[in-house]
């Protein structure tokens, strides 16, 4: 099948590359000339484990190509994935300008039956809007179908999530597009991963429901961790005990510095906005967002309580990306925590295995180090903000020789407090006994 992706960000690049790996012919198109020029030379704009090899191999074997000629990509494809950004507006609503312009561009060149798929995360009702935008701007009488096929990939696990997904969700309006989607995902579904067909509106809401549910699980555990801090209980033991309940399960029960990234906050706020538009008071998601914002302040408070006056003190931050195994800094808790500490007069040394270059574009007056222990030199506290595996084995002897004060603020609970008992280190976790 001939596929075009409009947008070659995390979602467009992973989707296009993985469909090429499954034997389809894919043209990935984007308005960003630099991105496309780099991709043509095999330079991948994001850090995503396993993706580099797949892009290069499929490009070499002729199934995957990159272009800024979006119209040509659409013209030469049977199936078109809209993978453009859907950023938040000030009021939390979703900015659909990129989706609208992509739809109008499709309308200009469509000359035979095509399936147009919204893969971007879009508020309920948007796929029907896409249909209308195309209909209103089409100049010839040609039939087309729209489909909603939301993306559930996790950055850092994106290739695996595409190839072996928990499920593929597809919102359709007729049997013709259902058959095409079955053919498209044949390579994935043959691994016994379920493809769930729904109506279009329900498919769009499955995406928002899923992200919002995960966000509120995290916020609930963060709120519970505050009670743990007060009464001396341990949130890790509680998460373990709760997670063994098959009705609950163990995932997304970790207390920490709060969720970040380009999706959870944006999608939660968008759901709040859509509910309000429909006259529903979104009490639960509003609370989840509030707890998440407060959690970053709580980490700052823990640092303040531990050190006291932060003026001119050096703080080492380990981990800048919003989560491990990605270089994505969008909405990363590290940004808020670092800005808070700077306002209190602290000097920041920071290290991240992959996000250093992206961090330099966002963070001012932060000494971004090339090596983790370099960041800890002269530090009054070491703060773990992102749980990269490389941080899990701490060289305490080395830290003793380079830190000014031996304070560890473990904002992701990656260490066991017992490991610091009877040591010279002062360990502070999130809701840890
Ligand atoms: P991104 O910002 O990384 O990429 C979007 C790309 O679209 C950019 O390269 C931009 O230049 C391009 N673009 C904009 N208008 C265009 C047009 N008219 N034609 C062609 N290209 C155009 O975004 P992303 O992280 O890939 O997210 C895309 C969508 O997928 C969003 O709706 C997001 O919420 C959703 N999503 C993201 C993730 C994730 O982990 N990043 C996961 C699931 C869903």
Short mmCIF file of C-alpha atoms and ligand atoms in Angstrom, two decimals:
data_model
loop_
_atom_site.label_atom_id
_atom_site.label_comp_id
_atom_site.label_asym_id
_atom_site.label_seq_id
_atom_site.Cartn_x
_atom_site.Cartn_y
_atom_site.Cartn_z
CA UNK A 1 0.00 0.00 0.00
CA UNK A 2 1.22 3.54 -0.70
CA UNK A 3 1.25 5.69 2.41
CA UNK A 4 2.01 9.36 3.05
CA UNK A 5 2.56 10.94 6.43
CA UNK A 6 1.97 14.66 6.85
CA UNK A 7 4.30 15.65 9.66
CA UNK A 8 7.56 13.90 10.50
CA UNK A 9 7.76 14.49 14.25
CA UNK A 10 7.88 11.65 16.80
CA UNK A 11 4.60 10.22 15.57
CA UNK A 12 4.99 10.75 11.81
CA UNK A 13 8.53 9.42 11.70
CA UNK A 14 7.81 6.35 13.82
CA UNK A 15 4.55 5.60 11.99
CA UNK A 16 6.08 6.05 8.52
CA UNK A 17 9.22 4.09 9.31
CA UNK A 18 7.41 1.19 10.96
CA UNK A 19 4.90 0.88 8.11
CA UNK A 20 7.87 0.78 5.70
CA UNK A 21 9.40 -1.95 7.87
CA UNK A 22 6.11 -3.87 7.44
CA UNK A 23 6.56 -3.73 3.66
CA UNK A 24 4.49 -0.69 2.67
CA UNK A 25 5.80 2.15 0.49
CA UNK A 26 5.95 5.31 2.58
CA UNK A 27 6.61 8.96 1.76
CA UNK A 28 7.12 11.07 4.90
CA UNK A 29 6.45 14.75 4.25
CA UNK A 30 6.95 17.84 6.37
CA UNK A 31 7.06 21.61 5.97
CA UNK A 32 10.33 21.72 7.94
CA UNK A 33 13.04 21.80 5.24
CA UNK A 34 15.95 21.27 7.62
CA UNK A 35 14.33 18.20 9.16
CA UNK A 36 13.68 16.65 5.75
CA UNK A 37 17.13 17.50 4.44
CA UNK A 38 18.70 15.83 7.51
CA UNK A 39 16.49 12.76 7.17
CA UNK A 40 17.48 12.40 3.54
CA UNK A 41 21.09 12.19 4.77
CA UNK A 42 20.15 9.66 7.45
CA UNK A 43 20.29 12.21 10.31
CA UNK A 44 17.41 11.48 12.71
CA UNK A 45 16.04 14.58 14.47
CA UNK A 46 15.06 12.75 17.68
CA UNK A 47 16.63 10.23 20.03
CA UNK A 48 14.47 7.13 19.90
CA UNK A 49 16.02 3.69 20.55
CA UNK A 50 16.04 1.45 17.45
CA UNK A 51 14.65 4.08 15.08
CA UNK A 52 17.93 5.08 13.45
CA UNK A 53 18.62 1.61 12.05
CA UNK A 54 15.06 1.20 10.77
CA UNK A 55 15.08 4.59 9.01
CA UNK A 56 18.40 3.92 7.31
CA UNK A 57 17.61 0.35 6.27
CA UNK A 58 14.15 1.11 4.88
CA UNK A 59 15.46 4.22 3.07
CA UNK A 60 18.26 2.17 1.51
CA UNK A 61 15.84 -0.56 0.45
CA UNK A 62 13.60 2.05 -1.23
CA UNK A 63 10.44 1.70 0.86
CA UNK A 64 10.89 4.94 2.81
CA UNK A 65 11.52 8.44 1.46
CA UNK A 66 11.32 12.01 2.73
CA UNK A 67 10.05 15.14 1.02
CA UNK A 68 8.88 18.71 1.53
CA UNK A 69 6.69 18.32 -1.56
CA UNK A 70 3.60 17.49 0.48
CA UNK A 71 1.19 17.73 -2.44
CA UNK A 72 3.18 15.19 -4.40
CA UNK A 73 3.31 12.86 -1.38
CA UNK A 74 -0.50 13.05 -1.08
CA UNK A 75 -1.04 12.62 -4.82
CA UNK A 76 1.04 9.45 -4.91
CA UNK A 77 -0.56 7.74 -1.92
CA UNK A 78 -3.67 5.68 -1.17
CA UNK A 79 -3.58 6.32 2.54
CA UNK A 80 -2.66 9.62 4.22
CA UNK A 81 -1.78 9.94 7.89
CA UNK A 82 -2.16 13.41 9.41
CA UNK A 83 0.60 13.45 12.06
CA UNK A 84 1.02 17.20 12.54
CA UNK A 85 1.28 18.88 15.94
CA UNK A 86 -1.86 19.80 17.91
CA UNK A 87 -0.44 22.27 20.44
CA UNK A 88 -2.41 23.76 23.31
CA UNK A 89 -3.82 27.28 23.26
CA UNK A 90 -3.75 29.57 26.31
CA UNK A 91 -7.22 28.42 27.43
CA UNK A 92 -6.26 24.72 27.22
CA UNK A 93 -8.16 24.12 23.98
CA UNK A 94 -6.34 22.44 21.10
CA UNK A 95 -4.93 24.50 18.26
CA UNK A 96 -6.12 22.71 15.12
CA UNK A 97 -4.48 25.13 12.67
CA UNK A 98 -1.93 22.54 11.44
CA UNK A 99 -4.64 19.89 11.04
CA UNK A 100 -6.83 22.34 9.14
CA UNK A 101 -4.05 23.45 6.79
CA UNK A 102 -3.04 19.79 6.19
CA UNK A 103 -6.70 18.98 5.34
CA UNK A 104 -6.98 21.89 2.91
CA UNK A 105 -3.75 20.89 1.24
CA UNK A 106 -5.07 17.33 0.80
CA UNK A 107 -8.26 18.78 -0.74
CA UNK A 108 -6.20 20.63 -3.35
CA UNK A 109 -4.61 17.49 -4.81
CA UNK A 110 -6.92 14.58 -4.12
CA UNK A 111 -7.89 13.08 -7.50
CA UNK A 112 -8.92 9.50 -6.65
CA UNK A 113 -10.29 7.60 -3.64
CA UNK A 114 -8.04 7.96 -0.61
CA UNK A 115 -8.29 7.26 3.11
CA UNK A 116 -7.36 10.22 5.29
CA UNK A 117 -6.43 9.25 8.82
CA UNK A 118 -6.09 11.50 11.87
CA UNK A 119 -3.17 10.08 13.83
CA UNK A 120 -2.53 13.34 15.66
CA UNK A 121 -4.29 13.53 19.02
CA UNK A 122 -7.40 15.58 18.29
CA UNK A 123 -10.46 16.63 20.33
CA UNK A 124 -13.62 14.63 19.80
CA UNK A 125 -15.29 15.69 16.55
CA UNK A 126 -12.10 16.78 14.76
CA UNK A 127 -12.00 13.91 12.25
CA UNK A 128 -15.48 14.97 11.09
CA UNK A 129 -14.12 18.52 10.78
CA UNK A 130 -11.27 17.16 8.63
CA UNK A 131 -13.90 15.63 6.36
CA UNK A 132 -15.71 18.96 6.10
CA UNK A 133 -12.49 20.96 5.49
CA UNK A 134 -11.64 18.61 2.64
CA UNK A 135 -15.19 18.65 1.22
CA UNK A 136 -15.35 22.44 1.33
CA UNK A 137 -12.04 22.86 -0.49
CA UNK A 138 -12.12 20.01 -3.00
CA UNK A 139 -12.53 21.12 -6.61
CA UNK A 140 -13.45 17.81 -8.29
CA UNK A 141 -16.05 15.18 -7.49
CA UNK A 142 -14.04 12.44 -5.80
CA UNK A 143 -14.92 10.06 -3.00
CA UNK A 144 -12.75 9.73 0.12
CA UNK A 145 -12.98 8.28 3.62
CA UNK A 146 -11.81 9.67 6.93
CA UNK A 147 -10.60 7.47 9.76
CA UNK A 148 -9.47 8.12 13.33
CA UNK A 149 -6.43 6.07 14.35
CA UNK A 150 -4.94 7.61 17.49
CA UNK A 151 -1.34 6.92 18.43
CA UNK A 152 -0.42 5.42 21.80
CA UNK A 153 3.37 5.19 21.43
CA UNK A 154 5.56 6.02 24.41
CA UNK A 155 8.68 8.01 23.60
CA UNK A 156 11.68 5.81 24.37
CA UNK A 157 9.67 2.65 23.48
CA UNK A 158 8.07 3.95 20.30
CA UNK A 159 9.26 1.30 17.84
CA UNK A 160 8.24 -1.59 20.09
CA UNK A 161 4.94 0.13 20.87
CA UNK A 162 4.20 0.38 17.16
CA UNK A 163 5.25 -3.15 16.25
CA UNK A 164 3.79 -4.89 19.32
CA UNK A 165 1.06 -2.54 20.56
CA UNK A 166 -1.35 -3.33 23.39
CA UNK A 167 -4.04 -2.55 20.82
CA UNK A 168 -4.64 -0.60 17.63
CA UNK A 169 -7.69 1.67 17.85
CA UNK A 170 -9.44 2.54 14.60
CA UNK A 171 -12.54 4.71 14.29
CA UNK A 172 -14.33 4.15 11.01
CA UNK A 173 -17.51 5.17 9.25
CA UNK A 174 -17.85 2.40 6.66
CA UNK A 175 -16.72 -1.11 5.66
CA UNK A 176 -14.55 0.13 2.80
CA UNK A 177 -12.19 1.98 5.13
CA UNK A 178 -12.33 -0.88 7.66
CA UNK A 179 -10.97 -3.29 5.03
CA UNK A 180 -8.18 -0.87 4.08
CA UNK A 181 -7.19 -0.39 7.72
CA UNK A 182 -7.16 -4.18 8.27
CA UNK A 183 -4.84 -4.57 5.29
CA UNK A 184 -2.64 -1.72 6.48
CA UNK A 185 -2.18 -3.20 9.96
CA UNK A 186 -2.00 -6.82 8.79
CA UNK A 187 1.68 -7.07 9.79
CA UNK A 188 0.92 -5.88 13.32
CA UNK A 189 -2.31 -7.79 13.86
CA UNK A 190 -0.73 -11.10 12.78
CA UNK A 191 1.28 -10.93 16.04
CA UNK A 192 -2.12 -11.38 17.79
CA UNK A 193 -2.32 -7.75 18.87
CA UNK A 194 -5.99 -6.69 18.83
CA UNK A 195 -7.34 -4.12 16.44
CA UNK A 196 -10.34 -2.39 18.01
CA UNK A 197 -12.85 -0.90 15.55
CA UNK A 198 -15.16 1.78 16.87
CA UNK A 199 -17.06 4.76 15.55
CA UNK A 200 -14.91 7.83 14.91
CA UNK A 201 -15.99 9.88 17.95
CA UNK A 202 -15.37 7.00 20.37
CA UNK A 203 -11.93 6.37 18.87
CA UNK A 204 -10.96 10.00 19.42
CA UNK A 205 -12.14 9.80 23.02
CA UNK A 206 -10.31 6.50 23.71
CA UNK A 207 -7.07 8.46 23.22
CA UNK A 208 -8.05 11.26 25.61
CA UNK A 209 -9.54 8.82 28.10
CA UNK A 210 -6.34 6.73 28.11
CA UNK A 211 -3.88 9.60 28.57
CA UNK A 212 -6.07 11.27 31.17
CA UNK A 213 -6.48 8.04 33.14
CA UNK A 214 -2.67 7.57 33.21
CA UNK A 215 -2.16 11.19 34.26
CA UNK A 216 -4.63 10.92 37.10
CA UNK A 217 -3.09 7.67 38.38
CA UNK A 218 0.23 9.50 38.66
CA UNK A 219 -1.36 12.50 40.39
CA UNK A 220 -3.24 10.26 42.80
CA UNK A 221 0.00 8.53 43.84
CA UNK A 222 1.76 11.89 44.18
CA UNK A 223 -1.02 13.10 46.46
CA UNK A 224 -0.85 9.88 48.48
CA UNK A 225 2.94 10.34 48.80
CA UNK A 226 2.28 13.61 50.66
CA UNK A 227 0.38 11.69 53.31
CA UNK A 228 3.27 9.18 53.44
CA UNK A 229 5.67 12.05 54.16
CA UNK A 230 3.46 13.18 57.04
CA UNK A 231 2.82 9.80 58.68
CA UNK A 232 6.04 7.92 57.83
CA UNK A 233 4.58 5.35 55.41
CA UNK A 234 6.37 4.30 52.21
CA UNK A 235 4.78 5.04 48.81
CA UNK A 236 6.85 2.36 47.02
CA UNK A 237 5.57 -0.35 49.34
CA UNK A 238 2.07 1.02 48.94
CA UNK A 239 2.34 1.05 45.11
CA UNK A 240 3.58 -2.55 45.21
CA UNK A 241 0.74 -3.65 47.46
CA UNK A 242 -1.86 -1.82 45.41
CA UNK A 243 -0.45 -2.92 42.06
CA UNK A 244 -0.77 -6.62 42.89
CA UNK A 245 -4.53 -6.14 42.87
CA UNK A 246 -5.52 -7.35 39.40
CA UNK A 247 -8.21 -4.66 39.26
CA UNK A 248 -5.51 -2.00 39.59
CA UNK A 249 -2.26 -3.38 38.11
CA UNK A 250 1.27 -2.10 38.80
CA UNK A 251 1.85 0.47 36.05
CA UNK A 252 1.74 4.26 36.47
CA UNK A 253 1.68 4.06 40.25
CA UNK A 254 5.04 5.76 40.84
CA UNK A 255 5.19 8.95 42.86
CA UNK A 256 7.82 11.44 41.72
CA UNK A 257 8.29 14.89 40.26
CA UNK A 258 5.04 14.84 38.29
CA UNK A 259 4.27 14.01 34.69
CA UNK A 260 5.53 16.06 31.76
CA UNK A 261 6.07 15.65 28.03
CA UNK A 262 4.10 16.83 25.07
CA UNK A 263 1.01 14.72 25.76
CA UNK A 264 -0.33 14.16 29.30
CA UNK A 265 -0.69 17.80 30.36
CA UNK A 266 -1.81 19.00 26.96
CA UNK A 267 -4.37 16.23 26.54
CA UNK A 268 -5.69 16.54 30.09
CA UNK A 269 -6.20 20.29 29.61
CA UNK A 270 -7.82 19.71 26.23
CA UNK A 271 -10.27 17.20 27.74
CA UNK A 272 -11.10 19.72 30.47
CA UNK A 273 -11.75 22.34 27.78
CA UNK A 274 -13.94 20.04 25.67
CA UNK A 275 -15.98 19.00 28.71
CA UNK A 276 -16.52 22.62 29.70
CA UNK A 277 -17.56 23.45 26.15
CA UNK A 278 -20.25 20.80 26.54
CA UNK A 279 -21.38 22.16 29.91
CA UNK A 280 -19.75 19.40 32.00
CA UNK A 281 -17.69 20.36 35.08
CA UNK A 282 -14.44 18.31 34.69
CA UNK A 283 -13.69 17.99 38.41
CA UNK A 284 -11.37 14.96 38.26
CA UNK A 285 -9.02 16.08 35.49
CA UNK A 286 -8.78 19.59 36.89
CA UNK A 287 -7.64 18.11 40.20
CA UNK A 288 -5.11 15.82 38.46
CA UNK A 289 -3.56 18.80 36.69
CA UNK A 290 -3.47 20.89 39.86
CA UNK A 291 -1.75 18.12 41.83
CA UNK A 292 0.76 17.73 39.01
CA UNK A 293 1.66 21.43 39.01
CA UNK A 294 1.96 21.40 42.80
CA UNK A 295 4.22 18.36 42.73
CA UNK A 296 7.04 20.30 41.03
CA UNK A 297 6.72 22.95 43.76
CA UNK A 298 6.89 20.18 46.37
CA UNK A 299 10.21 18.98 44.98
CA UNK A 300 11.52 22.55 45.20
CA UNK A 301 10.24 22.71 48.80
CA UNK A 302 12.05 19.47 49.66
CA UNK A 303 15.30 20.96 48.35
CA UNK A 304 14.70 24.19 50.30
CA UNK A 305 13.85 22.33 53.51
CA UNK A 306 16.96 20.18 53.17
CA UNK A 307 19.46 22.93 52.39
CA UNK A 308 17.94 26.07 53.86
CA UNK A 309 19.12 29.25 52.18
CA UNK A 310 19.82 28.43 48.53
CA UNK A 311 21.51 31.69 47.63
CA UNK A 312 24.83 30.96 45.89
CA UNK A 313 24.55 27.24 46.64
CA UNK A 314 25.32 24.85 43.78
CA UNK A 315 22.64 22.25 43.03
CA UNK A 316 23.39 19.28 40.77
CA UNK A 317 20.46 18.12 38.65
CA UNK A 318 20.61 14.66 37.12
CA UNK A 319 18.04 14.17 34.36
CA UNK A 320 16.47 16.92 32.26
CA UNK A 321 14.26 15.15 29.69
CA UNK A 322 10.65 14.64 30.75
CA UNK A 323 11.30 10.92 31.08
CA UNK A 324 14.17 8.49 30.41
CA UNK A 325 15.14 7.19 26.96
CA UNK A 326 14.15 10.39 25.16
CA UNK A 327 15.76 13.76 24.46
CA UNK A 328 12.33 15.45 24.58
CA UNK A 329 12.27 18.46 26.91
CA UNK A 330 8.66 19.46 26.22
CA UNK A 331 6.91 20.29 29.52
CA UNK A 332 9.69 18.54 31.47
CA UNK A 333 9.38 18.93 35.28
CA UNK A 334 13.12 19.76 35.31
CA UNK A 335 12.35 23.12 33.69
CA UNK A 336 10.03 24.29 36.50
CA UNK A 337 12.26 22.91 39.26
CA UNK A 338 15.39 24.56 37.82
CA UNK A 339 13.62 27.91 37.30
CA UNK A 340 12.35 27.78 40.93
CA UNK A 341 15.86 27.07 42.24
CA UNK A 342 17.38 29.85 40.14
CA UNK A 343 14.86 32.33 41.56
CA UNK A 344 16.08 31.35 45.02
CA UNK A 345 19.64 32.22 44.01
CA UNK A 346 20.98 28.69 43.41
CA UNK A 347 23.61 27.91 40.79
CA UNK A 348 22.64 24.94 38.64
CA UNK A 349 24.92 22.23 37.26
CA UNK A 350 22.91 19.76 35.18
CA UNK A 351 23.47 16.52 33.31
CA UNK A 352 21.28 14.41 31.03
CA UNK A 353 22.45 11.47 28.88
CA UNK A 354 20.52 12.57 25.74
CA UNK A 355 18.71 15.90 26.26
CA UNK A 356 21.73 18.19 26.73
CA UNK A 357 21.45 19.91 23.35
CA UNK A 358 17.67 20.41 23.58
CA UNK A 359 18.08 21.63 27.18
CA UNK A 360 20.63 24.26 26.11
CA UNK A 361 17.98 25.78 23.81
CA UNK A 362 15.50 26.15 26.71
CA UNK A 363 17.49 26.70 29.91
CA UNK A 364 19.48 29.88 30.48
CA UNK A 365 22.19 30.29 33.11
CA UNK A 366 22.49 26.57 33.65
CA UNK A 367 25.86 24.83 33.44
CA UNK A 368 25.06 21.75 31.32
CA UNK A 369 27.79 19.20 31.97
CA UNK A 370 29.01 16.37 29.75
CA UNK A 371 29.34 13.90 32.58
CA UNK A 372 27.12 13.27 35.65
CA UNK A 373 29.81 13.52 38.34
CA UNK A 374 31.14 16.75 36.82
CA UNK A 375 27.71 18.24 37.68
CA UNK A 376 28.06 17.20 41.32
CA UNK A 377 31.33 19.08 41.91
CA UNK A 378 30.83 21.59 44.74
CA UNK A 379 27.14 20.76 45.01
CA UNK A 380 25.12 21.17 48.20
CA UNK A 381 22.60 18.65 46.88
CA UNK A 382 22.24 16.15 44.08
CA UNK A 383 18.67 16.07 42.74
CA UNK A 384 17.49 13.16 40.58
CA UNK A 385 14.78 14.56 38.31
CA UNK A 386 14.64 11.93 35.54
CA UNK A 387 15.06 8.23 36.27
CA UNK A 388 17.69 7.28 33.65
CA UNK A 389 19.08 3.80 34.32
CA UNK A 390 22.66 5.15 34.34
CA UNK A 391 21.86 6.98 37.60
CA UNK A 392 20.73 3.87 39.44
CA UNK A 393 24.20 2.86 40.63
CA UNK A 394 25.52 5.77 42.60
CA UNK A 395 29.28 6.06 43.18
CA UNK A 396 28.97 7.31 46.75
CA UNK A 397 32.72 7.32 47.37
CA UNK A 398 33.26 9.59 44.39
CA UNK A 399 30.42 11.91 45.48
CA UNK A 400 31.99 12.19 48.95
CA UNK A 401 35.15 13.62 47.40
CA UNK A 402 33.42 16.17 45.14
CA UNK A 403 30.19 17.36 46.82
CA UNK A 404 30.17 20.18 49.37
CA UNK A 405 27.22 18.72 51.31
CA UNK A 406 26.06 15.13 50.98
CA UNK A 407 22.35 15.66 50.29
CA UNK A 408 20.53 13.42 47.82
CA UNK A 409 17.03 14.53 46.78
CA UNK A 410 15.60 11.58 44.90
CA UNK A 411 12.60 13.07 43.09
CA UNK A 412 11.99 9.76 41.24
CA UNK A 413 12.52 7.32 44.10
CA UNK A 414 15.19 5.35 42.22
CA UNK A 415 17.24 4.57 45.35
CA UNK A 416 16.36 2.66 48.45
CA UNK A 417 16.55 4.80 51.62
CA UNK A 418 18.10 1.79 53.39
CA UNK A 419 21.19 2.15 51.18
CA UNK A 420 21.87 5.51 52.83
CA UNK A 421 21.23 4.41 56.41
CA UNK A 422 24.30 4.79 58.60
CA UNK A 423 26.04 6.65 55.76
CA UNK A 424 27.18 10.24 55.69
CA UNK A 425 24.49 10.98 53.11
CA UNK A 426 21.21 12.67 53.89
CA UNK A 427 18.62 10.97 51.63
CA UNK A 428 15.24 12.54 50.83
CA UNK A 429 12.77 10.69 48.60
CA UNK A 430 9.15 11.30 47.68
CA UNK A 431 6.89 9.67 50.26
CA UNK A 432 9.64 7.28 51.39
CA UNK A 433 9.99 5.88 54.86
P1 LIG B 1 6.01 17.14 16.49
O1 LIG B 1 5.83 18.56 16.86
O2 LIG B 1 7.26 16.42 16.92
O3 LIG B 1 5.87 16.97 14.91
C1 LIG B 1 4.87 17.58 14.14
C2 LIG B 1 5.43 17.82 12.77
O4 LIG B 1 4.39 18.27 11.89
C3 LIG B 1 6.51 18.92 12.71
O5 LIG B 1 7.70 18.38 12.16
C4 LIG B 1 5.90 19.99 11.80
O6 LIG B 1 6.86 20.66 11.02
C5 LIG B 1 4.96 19.16 10.95
N1 LIG B 1 3.89 19.90 10.26
C6 LIG B 1 3.12 20.92 10.70
N2 LIG B 1 2.22 21.28 9.76
C7 LIG B 1 2.42 20.47 8.69
C8 LIG B 1 1.79 20.33 7.41
N3 LIG B 1 0.75 21.10 7.04
N4 LIG B 1 2.23 19.37 6.57
C9 LIG B 1 3.27 18.59 6.94
N5 LIG B 1 3.91 18.67 8.14
C10 LIG B 1 3.48 19.60 9.00
O7 LIG B 1 4.73 16.39 17.09
P2 LIG B 1 4.60 14.87 17.59
O8 LIG B 1 5.18 14.72 18.96
O9 LIG B 1 5.01 13.94 16.51
O10 LIG B 1 3.02 14.81 17.77
C11 LIG B 1 2.15 14.84 16.65
C12 LIG B 1 0.75 14.50 17.13
O11 LIG B 1 0.72 13.19 17.71
C13 LIG B 1 0.21 15.44 18.23
O12 LIG B 1 -1.16 15.56 18.05
C14 LIG B 1 0.51 14.68 19.51
O13 LIG B 1 -0.35 15.04 20.57
C15 LIG B 1 0.28 13.24 19.07
N6 LIG B 1 1.01 12.21 19.84
C16 LIG B 1 2.29 12.42 20.22
C17 LIG B 1 2.96 11.42 20.93
C18 LIG B 1 4.39 11.61 21.39
O14 LIG B 1 4.84 10.82 22.23
N7 LIG B 1 5.13 12.59 20.92
C19 LIG B 1 2.31 10.20 21.21
C20 LIG B 1 1.01 10.02 20.77
C21 LIG B 1 0.37 11.03 20.08
#
